Amino acid sequence: NAGVTQTPKFQVLKTGQSMTLQCAQDMNHEYMSWYRQDPGMGLRLIHYSVGAGITDQGEVPNGYNVSRSTTEDFPLRLLSAAPSQTSVYFCASSYRGASGDYTFGSGTRLTVV
Amino acid sequence: EDQVTQSPEALRLQEGESSSLNCSYTVSGLRGLFWYRQDPGKGPEFLFTLYSAGEEKEKERLKATLTKKESFLHITAPKPEDSATYLCAVQGPSNTGKLIFGQGTTLQVKP
């Protein structure tokens, strides 16, 4: 049972490049979310999903796209990377969102130069 | 606007010195309040869910309580392995899984 797997763990991008952060879970969780964590800002919600085919915007969605074609996968796409997107990104999943017991991945540290 | 504020930002304790972390929240229709622990370089790890004022949850040296405006995480006789950042989050009335996190309290317990 791998839990929530995020790849890559580290990434350096040049301004304007695009990339996809991968997130996969093997717990059959319906709820999945993407957060970014910046010093002094805490965790901020980017996008979330309550099931396959259903996604919605969180607090800071600009510059990011998501899709949820399967229950297991929830990739986050950076369309045109900017230095302001330098951050640590966490994917999380939960069986029942209301219980708050999300399982988080180990994070992707992204640097945009 | 839903908001979560944690205090203090940082806390240094001697081993065995009990203390409390505070989480103040403003949310229209609280569905749940959650505590997480985060170790450096890792993702947050779920600790507790509290649903209504007066509720308490315990796990080893940690005890979480909830009122209508704030939650406390009490740490009794902490050990160095309790050193971590503790995060508080709330969810509003809709069951979308949208969590609003506070900035966290970084706890350091010295032997």
PDB file of C-alpha atoms in Angstrom:
ATOM      1  CA  ASN A   1       0.000   0.000   0.000  1.00  0.00           C
ATOM      2  CA  ALA A   2       1.926   3.038  -1.282  1.00  0.00           C
ATOM      3  CA  GLY A   3      -0.487   5.762  -0.115  1.00  0.00           C
ATOM      4  CA  VAL A   4      -0.101   9.034  -2.042  1.00  0.00           C
ATOM      5  CA  THR A   5       2.794   9.115  -4.491  1.00  0.00           C
ATOM      6  CA  GLN A   6       4.070  12.367  -5.937  1.00  0.00           C
ATOM      7  CA  THR A   7       6.594  12.708  -8.739  1.00  0.00           C
ATOM      8  CA  PRO A   8       9.031  14.263  -9.244  1.00  0.00           C
ATOM      9  CA  LYS A   9      10.413  15.133  -5.789  1.00  0.00           C
ATOM     10  CA  PHE A  10      12.471  18.037  -7.118  1.00  0.00           C
ATOM     11  CA  GLN A  11      12.206  20.074 -10.312  1.00  0.00           C
ATOM     12  CA  VAL A  12      13.839  23.183 -11.735  1.00  0.00           C
ATOM     13  CA  LEU A  13      12.039  24.967 -14.559  1.00  0.00           C
ATOM     14  CA  LYS A  14      12.816  27.985 -16.648  1.00  0.00           C
ATOM     15  CA  THR A  15      10.280  30.793 -16.818  1.00  0.00           C
ATOM     16  CA  GLY A  16       7.692  30.002 -19.471  1.00  0.00           C
ATOM     17  CA  GLN A  17       8.176  26.238 -19.463  1.00  0.00           C
ATOM     18  CA  SER A  18       5.273  23.926 -18.758  1.00  0.00           C
ATOM     19  CA  MET A  19       5.219  20.724 -16.774  1.00  0.00           C
ATOM     20  CA  THR A  20       2.944  18.261 -15.007  1.00  0.00           C
ATOM     21  CA  LEU A  21       3.235  17.257 -11.385  1.00  0.00           C
ATOM     22  CA  GLN A  22       1.998  13.725 -10.944  1.00  0.00           C
ATOM     23  CA  CYS A  23      -0.100  12.458  -8.039  1.00  0.00           C
ATOM     24  CA  ALA A  24      -1.394   8.921  -7.618  1.00  0.00           C
ATOM     25  CA  GLN A  25      -3.142   7.185  -4.728  1.00  0.00           C
ATOM     26  CA  ASP A  26      -3.970   3.503  -4.281  1.00  0.00           C
ATOM     27  CA  MET A  27      -6.486   3.821  -1.428  1.00  0.00           C
ATOM     28  CA  ASN A  28      -9.611   4.270  -3.565  1.00  0.00           C
ATOM     29  CA  HIS A  29     -10.103   7.764  -2.150  1.00  0.00           C
ATOM     30  CA  GLU A  30     -12.706   9.966  -3.816  1.00  0.00           C
ATOM     31  CA  TYR A  31     -11.424  13.315  -2.533  1.00  0.00           C
ATOM     32  CA  MET A  32      -8.107  14.670  -3.821  1.00  0.00           C
ATOM     33  CA  SER A  33      -6.508  18.096  -3.499  1.00  0.00           C
ATOM     34  CA  TRP A  34      -3.443  20.056  -4.483  1.00  0.00           C
ATOM     35  CA  TYR A  35      -1.822  22.546  -2.097  1.00  0.00           C
ATOM     36  CA  ARG A  36       1.186  24.777  -2.279  1.00  0.00           C
ATOM     37  CA  GLN A  37       3.211  25.633   0.805  1.00  0.00           C
ATOM     38  CA  ASP A  38       5.241  28.817   1.034  1.00  0.00           C
ATOM     39  CA  PRO A  39       7.159  30.193   4.042  1.00  0.00           C
ATOM     40  CA  GLY A  40       4.866  32.267   6.231  1.00  0.00           C
ATOM     41  CA  MET A  41       1.825  31.489   4.053  1.00  0.00           C
ATOM     42  CA  GLY A  42       0.844  28.049   5.227  1.00  0.00           C
ATOM     43  CA  LEU A  43      -0.848  25.538   2.931  1.00  0.00           C
ATOM     44  CA  ARG A  44      -3.038  27.091   0.247  1.00  0.00           C
ATOM     45  CA  LEU A  45      -5.516  25.093  -1.810  1.00  0.00           C
ATOM     46  CA  ILE A  46      -4.962  25.205  -5.586  1.00  0.00           C
ATOM     47  CA  HIS A  47      -7.529  22.760  -6.994  1.00  0.00           C
ATOM     48  CA  TYR A  48      -9.572  19.920  -5.605  1.00  0.00           C
ATOM     49  CA  SER A  49     -11.720  17.028  -6.762  1.00  0.00           C
ATOM     50  CA  VAL A  50     -14.580  15.104  -5.130  1.00  0.00           C
ATOM     51  CA  GLY A  51     -14.466  12.262  -7.635  1.00  0.00           C
ATOM     52  CA  ALA A  52     -13.466  11.213 -11.136  1.00  0.00           C
ATOM     53  CA  GLY A  53     -14.549  13.791 -13.694  1.00  0.00           C
ATOM     54  CA  ILE A  54     -15.220  16.491 -11.069  1.00  0.00           C
ATOM     55  CA  THR A  55     -12.767  19.279 -10.275  1.00  0.00           C
ATOM     56  CA  ASP A  56     -13.031  22.778  -8.862  1.00  0.00           C
ATOM     57  CA  GLN A  57     -10.858  25.754  -8.045  1.00  0.00           C
ATOM     58  CA  GLY A  58      -9.414  26.451  -4.656  1.00  0.00           C
ATOM     59  CA  GLU A  59      -7.879  29.579  -3.200  1.00  0.00           C
ATOM     60  CA  VAL A  60      -4.985  30.085  -5.681  1.00  0.00           C
ATOM     61  CA  PRO A  61      -5.885  28.413  -9.011  1.00  0.00           C
ATOM     62  CA  ASN A  62      -4.380  30.883 -11.493  1.00  0.00           C
ATOM     63  CA  GLY A  63      -1.630  29.382 -13.648  1.00  0.00           C
ATOM     64  CA  TYR A  64      -2.602  25.787 -12.862  1.00  0.00           C
ATOM     65  CA  ASN A  65      -4.851  23.203 -14.506  1.00  0.00           C
ATOM     66  CA  VAL A  66      -6.094  19.853 -13.256  1.00  0.00           C
ATOM     67  CA  SER A  67      -8.086  16.918 -14.557  1.00  0.00           C
ATOM     68  CA  ARG A  68      -9.415  13.769 -12.880  1.00  0.00           C
ATOM     69  CA  SER A  69     -10.007  11.044 -15.453  1.00  0.00           C
ATOM     70  CA  THR A  70      -9.547   8.211 -12.944  1.00  0.00           C
ATOM     71  CA  THR A  71     -10.062   7.833  -9.190  1.00  0.00           C
ATOM     72  CA  GLU A  72      -6.363   7.114  -8.714  1.00  0.00           C
ATOM     73  CA  ASP A  73      -4.685  10.019 -10.530  1.00  0.00           C
ATOM     74  CA  PHE A  74      -4.877  13.787 -10.115  1.00  0.00           C
ATOM     75  CA  PRO A  75      -2.137  15.552 -12.129  1.00  0.00           C
ATOM     76  CA  LEU A  76      -1.408  19.266 -11.734  1.00  0.00           C
ATOM     77  CA  ARG A  77      -0.293  21.140 -14.829  1.00  0.00           C
ATOM     78  CA  LEU A  78       1.688  24.359 -14.818  1.00  0.00           C
ATOM     79  CA  LEU A  79       0.850  26.093 -18.076  1.00  0.00           C
ATOM     80  CA  SER A  80       3.666  28.659 -18.269  1.00  0.00           C
ATOM     81  CA  ALA A  81       5.905  28.616 -15.213  1.00  0.00           C
ATOM     82  CA  ALA A  82       6.623  31.860 -13.379  1.00  0.00           C
ATOM     83  CA  PRO A  83       9.067  32.556 -10.510  1.00  0.00           C
ATOM     84  CA  SER A  84       6.022  33.167  -8.261  1.00  0.00           C
ATOM     85  CA  GLN A  85       5.206  29.467  -8.639  1.00  0.00           C
ATOM     86  CA  THR A  86       8.397  28.469  -6.836  1.00  0.00           C
ATOM     87  CA  SER A  87       7.027  26.484  -3.917  1.00  0.00           C
ATOM     88  CA  VAL A  88       6.558  23.066  -2.370  1.00  0.00           C
ATOM     89  CA  TYR A  89       3.507  21.306  -3.786  1.00  0.00           C
ATOM     90  CA  PHE A  90       1.543  18.690  -1.876  1.00  0.00           C
ATOM     91  CA  CYS A  91      -1.119  16.332  -3.131  1.00  0.00           C
ATOM     92  CA  ALA A  92      -3.583  14.879  -0.634  1.00  0.00           C
ATOM     93  CA  SER A  93      -6.426  12.378  -0.698  1.00  0.00           C
ATOM     94  CA  SER A  94      -9.256  11.327   1.599  1.00  0.00           C
ATOM     95  CA  TYR A  95     -12.004   8.705   1.551  1.00  0.00           C
ATOM     96  CA  ARG A  96     -14.493  11.108   3.082  1.00  0.00           C
ATOM     97  CA  GLY A  97     -13.557  14.778   2.825  1.00  0.00           C
ATOM     98  CA  ALA A  98     -15.708  15.810   5.760  1.00  0.00           C
ATOM     99  CA  SER A  99     -13.636  13.778   8.202  1.00  0.00           C
ATOM    100  CA  GLY A 100     -10.560  15.828   7.368  1.00  0.00           C
ATOM    101  CA  ASP A 101      -8.273  12.799   7.549  1.00  0.00           C
ATOM    102  CA  TYR A 102      -6.323  13.512   4.410  1.00  0.00           C
ATOM    103  CA  THR A 103      -3.242  11.521   3.503  1.00  0.00           C
ATOM    104  CA  PHE A 104      -0.561  13.755   2.059  1.00  0.00           C
ATOM    105  CA  GLY A 105       2.206  12.912  -0.361  1.00  0.00           C
ATOM    106  CA  SER A 106       5.816  13.752   0.393  1.00  0.00           C
ATOM    107  CA  GLY A 107       5.753  16.835  -1.825  1.00  0.00           C
ATOM    108  CA  THR A 108       7.399  18.235  -4.953  1.00  0.00           C
ATOM    109  CA  ARG A 109       9.867  21.060  -4.482  1.00  0.00           C
ATOM    110  CA  LEU A 110       9.645  23.272  -7.570  1.00  0.00           C
ATOM    111  CA  THR A 111      12.013  26.095  -8.422  1.00  0.00           C
ATOM    112  CA  VAL A 112      11.288  28.412 -11.354  1.00  0.00           C
ATOM    113  CA  VAL A 113      14.272  30.458 -12.539  1.00  0.00           C
TER     114      VAL A 113
ATOM    115  CA  GLU B   1     -14.067  35.080   4.541  1.00  0.00           C
ATOM    116  CA  ASP B   2     -12.983  31.853   6.235  1.00  0.00           C
ATOM    117  CA  GLN B   3      -9.796  32.338   8.189  1.00  0.00           C
ATOM    118  CA  VAL B   4      -7.536  30.387  10.536  1.00  0.00           C
ATOM    119  CA  THR B   5      -4.905  31.986  12.780  1.00  0.00           C
ATOM    120  CA  GLN B   6      -2.435  29.980  14.845  1.00  0.00           C
ATOM    121  CA  SER B   7      -0.341  31.198  17.747  1.00  0.00           C
ATOM    122  CA  PRO B   8       2.396  31.307  18.682  1.00  0.00           C
ATOM    123  CA  GLU B   9       4.350  30.995  15.428  1.00  0.00           C
ATOM    124  CA  ALA B  10       7.156  29.228  17.276  1.00  0.00           C
ATOM    125  CA  LEU B  11       7.415  27.622  20.685  1.00  0.00           C
ATOM    126  CA  ARG B  12      10.458  26.283  22.492  1.00  0.00           C
ATOM    127  CA  LEU B  13       9.920  23.959  25.438  1.00  0.00           C
ATOM    128  CA  GLN B  14      12.102  21.940  27.710  1.00  0.00           C
ATOM    129  CA  GLU B  15      11.379  18.242  27.802  1.00  0.00           C
ATOM    130  CA  GLY B  16       8.538  17.687  30.252  1.00  0.00           C
ATOM    131  CA  GLU B  17       7.331  21.306  30.129  1.00  0.00           C
ATOM    132  CA  SER B  18       3.630  21.229  29.211  1.00  0.00           C
ATOM    133  CA  SER B  19       2.038  23.940  27.055  1.00  0.00           C
ATOM    134  CA  SER B  20      -0.761  24.703  24.599  1.00  0.00           C
ATOM    135  CA  LEU B  21      -0.998  25.789  20.979  1.00  0.00           C
ATOM    136  CA  ASN B  22      -3.883  27.975  19.871  1.00  0.00           C
ATOM    137  CA  CYS B  23      -5.960  27.933  16.694  1.00  0.00           C
ATOM    138  CA  SER B  24      -8.523  30.713  16.230  1.00  0.00           C
ATOM    139  CA  TYR B  25     -10.956  30.382  13.363  1.00  0.00           C
ATOM    140  CA  THR B  26     -13.649  32.272  11.521  1.00  0.00           C
ATOM    141  CA  VAL B  27     -15.831  30.125   9.285  1.00  0.00           C
ATOM    142  CA  SER B  28     -19.466  30.267   8.281  1.00  0.00           C
ATOM    143  CA  GLY B  29     -20.832  26.958   9.489  1.00  0.00           C
ATOM    144  CA  LEU B  30     -17.978  24.834  10.790  1.00  0.00           C
ATOM    145  CA  ARG B  31     -18.107  21.317   9.439  1.00  0.00           C
ATOM    146  CA  GLY B  32     -14.910  20.209  11.130  1.00  0.00           C
ATOM    147  CA  LEU B  33     -11.608  21.383  12.612  1.00  0.00           C
ATOM    148  CA  PHE B  34      -8.507  19.317  11.993  1.00  0.00           C
ATOM    149  CA  TRP B  35      -5.021  19.097  13.461  1.00  0.00           C
ATOM    150  CA  TYR B  36      -2.012  17.884  11.512  1.00  0.00           C
ATOM    151  CA  ARG B  37       1.642  17.364  12.343  1.00  0.00           C
ATOM    152  CA  GLN B  38       4.354  18.136   9.790  1.00  0.00           C
ATOM    153  CA  ASP B  39       7.980  17.071  10.084  1.00  0.00           C
ATOM    154  CA  PRO B  40      10.660  18.903   8.056  1.00  0.00           C
ATOM    155  CA  GLY B  41      10.730  17.818   4.419  1.00  0.00           C
ATOM    156  CA  LYS B  42       7.563  15.727   4.735  1.00  0.00           C
ATOM    157  CA  GLY B  43       3.878  16.098   4.078  1.00  0.00           C
ATOM    158  CA  PRO B  44       1.424  16.804   6.906  1.00  0.00           C
ATOM    159  CA  GLU B  45       0.206  13.844   8.941  1.00  0.00           C
ATOM    160  CA  PHE B  46      -3.363  13.768  10.234  1.00  0.00           C
ATOM    161  CA  LEU B  47      -3.852  13.859  14.019  1.00  0.00           C
ATOM    162  CA  PHE B  48      -7.435  14.778  15.014  1.00  0.00           C
ATOM    163  CA  THR B  49     -10.859  15.842  13.804  1.00  0.00           C
ATOM    164  CA  LEU B  50     -13.166  17.879  16.057  1.00  0.00           C
ATOM    165  CA  TYR B  51     -16.743  18.506  14.978  1.00  0.00           C
ATOM    166  CA  SER B  52     -18.492  20.482  17.725  1.00  0.00           C
ATOM    167  CA  ALA B  53     -17.782  22.785  20.662  1.00  0.00           C
ATOM    168  CA  GLY B  54     -16.893  20.873  23.793  1.00  0.00           C
ATOM    169  CA  GLU B  55     -15.423  17.923  21.935  1.00  0.00           C
ATOM    170  CA  GLU B  56     -12.004  16.600  22.968  1.00  0.00           C
ATOM    171  CA  LYS B  57      -9.651  14.075  21.371  1.00  0.00           C
ATOM    172  CA  GLU B  58      -6.464  12.565  22.806  1.00  0.00           C
ATOM    173  CA  LYS B  59      -3.478  10.743  21.391  1.00  0.00           C
ATOM    174  CA  GLU B  60      -0.499   9.956  23.566  1.00  0.00           C
ATOM    175  CA  ARG B  61       0.775  13.316  24.920  1.00  0.00           C
ATOM    176  CA  LEU B  62      -1.555  15.392  22.727  1.00  0.00           C
ATOM    177  CA  LYS B  63      -5.056  16.555  23.549  1.00  0.00           C
ATOM    178  CA  ALA B  64      -7.176  18.708  21.236  1.00  0.00           C
ATOM    179  CA  THR B  65     -10.166  20.729  22.401  1.00  0.00           C
ATOM    180  CA  LEU B  66     -12.704  22.876  20.574  1.00  0.00           C
ATOM    181  CA  THR B  67     -14.821  25.920  21.418  1.00  0.00           C
ATOM    182  CA  LYS B  68     -17.024  27.990  19.124  1.00  0.00           C
ATOM    183  CA  LYS B  69     -14.129  30.298  18.241  1.00  0.00           C
ATOM    184  CA  GLU B  70     -10.903  28.399  18.822  1.00  0.00           C
ATOM    185  CA  SER B  71      -9.158  25.105  19.345  1.00  0.00           C
ATOM    186  CA  PHE B  72      -6.275  24.231  21.599  1.00  0.00           C
ATOM    187  CA  LEU B  73      -3.678  21.527  21.202  1.00  0.00           C
ATOM    188  CA  HIS B  74      -2.384  20.699  24.668  1.00  0.00           C
ATOM    189  CA  ILE B  75       0.964  18.971  24.886  1.00  0.00           C
ATOM    190  CA  THR B  76       1.611  17.236  28.190  1.00  0.00           C
ATOM    191  CA  ALA B  77       5.180  16.421  29.258  1.00  0.00           C
ATOM    192  CA  PRO B  78       6.541  16.745  25.708  1.00  0.00           C
ATOM    193  CA  LYS B  79       9.514  14.773  24.445  1.00  0.00           C
ATOM    194  CA  PRO B  80      12.073  15.816  21.785  1.00  0.00           C
ATOM    195  CA  GLU B  81      10.289  13.579  19.257  1.00  0.00           C
ATOM    196  CA  ASP B  82       7.235  15.851  19.555  1.00  0.00           C
ATOM    197  CA  SER B  83       9.243  18.580  17.795  1.00  0.00           C
ATOM    198  CA  ALA B  84       7.414  19.429  14.566  1.00  0.00           C
ATOM    199  CA  THR B  85       5.158  22.011  12.990  1.00  0.00           C
ATOM    200  CA  TYR B  86       1.525  21.635  14.037  1.00  0.00           C
ATOM    201  CA  LEU B  87      -1.096  22.761  11.550  1.00  0.00           C
ATOM    202  CA  CYS B  88      -4.735  23.576  12.163  1.00  0.00           C
ATOM    203  CA  ALA B  89      -7.353  23.530   9.394  1.00  0.00           C
ATOM    204  CA  VAL B  90     -11.102  24.071   9.108  1.00  0.00           C
ATOM    205  CA  GLN B  91     -13.768  23.017   6.655  1.00  0.00           C
ATOM    206  CA  GLY B  92     -16.906  25.015   5.980  1.00  0.00           C
ATOM    207  CA  PRO B  93     -20.446  23.724   5.504  1.00  0.00           C
ATOM    208  CA  SER B  94     -20.078  22.170   2.043  1.00  0.00           C
ATOM    209  CA  ASN B  95     -18.616  18.673   1.893  1.00  0.00           C
ATOM    210  CA  THR B  96     -16.097  19.434  -0.814  1.00  0.00           C
ATOM    211  CA  GLY B  97     -13.007  18.610   1.157  1.00  0.00           C
ATOM    212  CA  LYS B  98     -11.833  22.219   0.967  1.00  0.00           C
ATOM    213  CA  LEU B  99      -9.586  22.781   3.955  1.00  0.00           C
ATOM    214  CA  ILE B 100      -8.404  26.224   5.060  1.00  0.00           C
ATOM    215  CA  PHE B 101      -5.087  25.934   6.890  1.00  0.00           C
ATOM    216  CA  GLY B 102      -3.457  28.176   9.440  1.00  0.00           C
ATOM    217  CA  GLN B 103       0.207  29.087   9.164  1.00  0.00           C
ATOM    218  CA  GLY B 104       1.262  26.564  11.777  1.00  0.00           C
ATOM    219  CA  THR B 105       3.138  26.543  15.066  1.00  0.00           C
ATOM    220  CA  THR B 106       6.688  25.212  15.019  1.00  0.00           C
ATOM    221  CA  LEU B 107       7.409  23.395  18.248  1.00  0.00           C
ATOM    222  CA  GLN B 108      10.912  22.608  19.438  1.00  0.00           C
ATOM    223  CA  VAL B 109      11.345  20.424  22.507  1.00  0.00           C
ATOM    224  CA  LYS B 110      14.831  20.412  23.971  1.00  0.00           C
ATOM    225  CA  PRO B 111      16.125  17.508  26.067  1.00  0.00           C
TER     226      PRO B 111
END
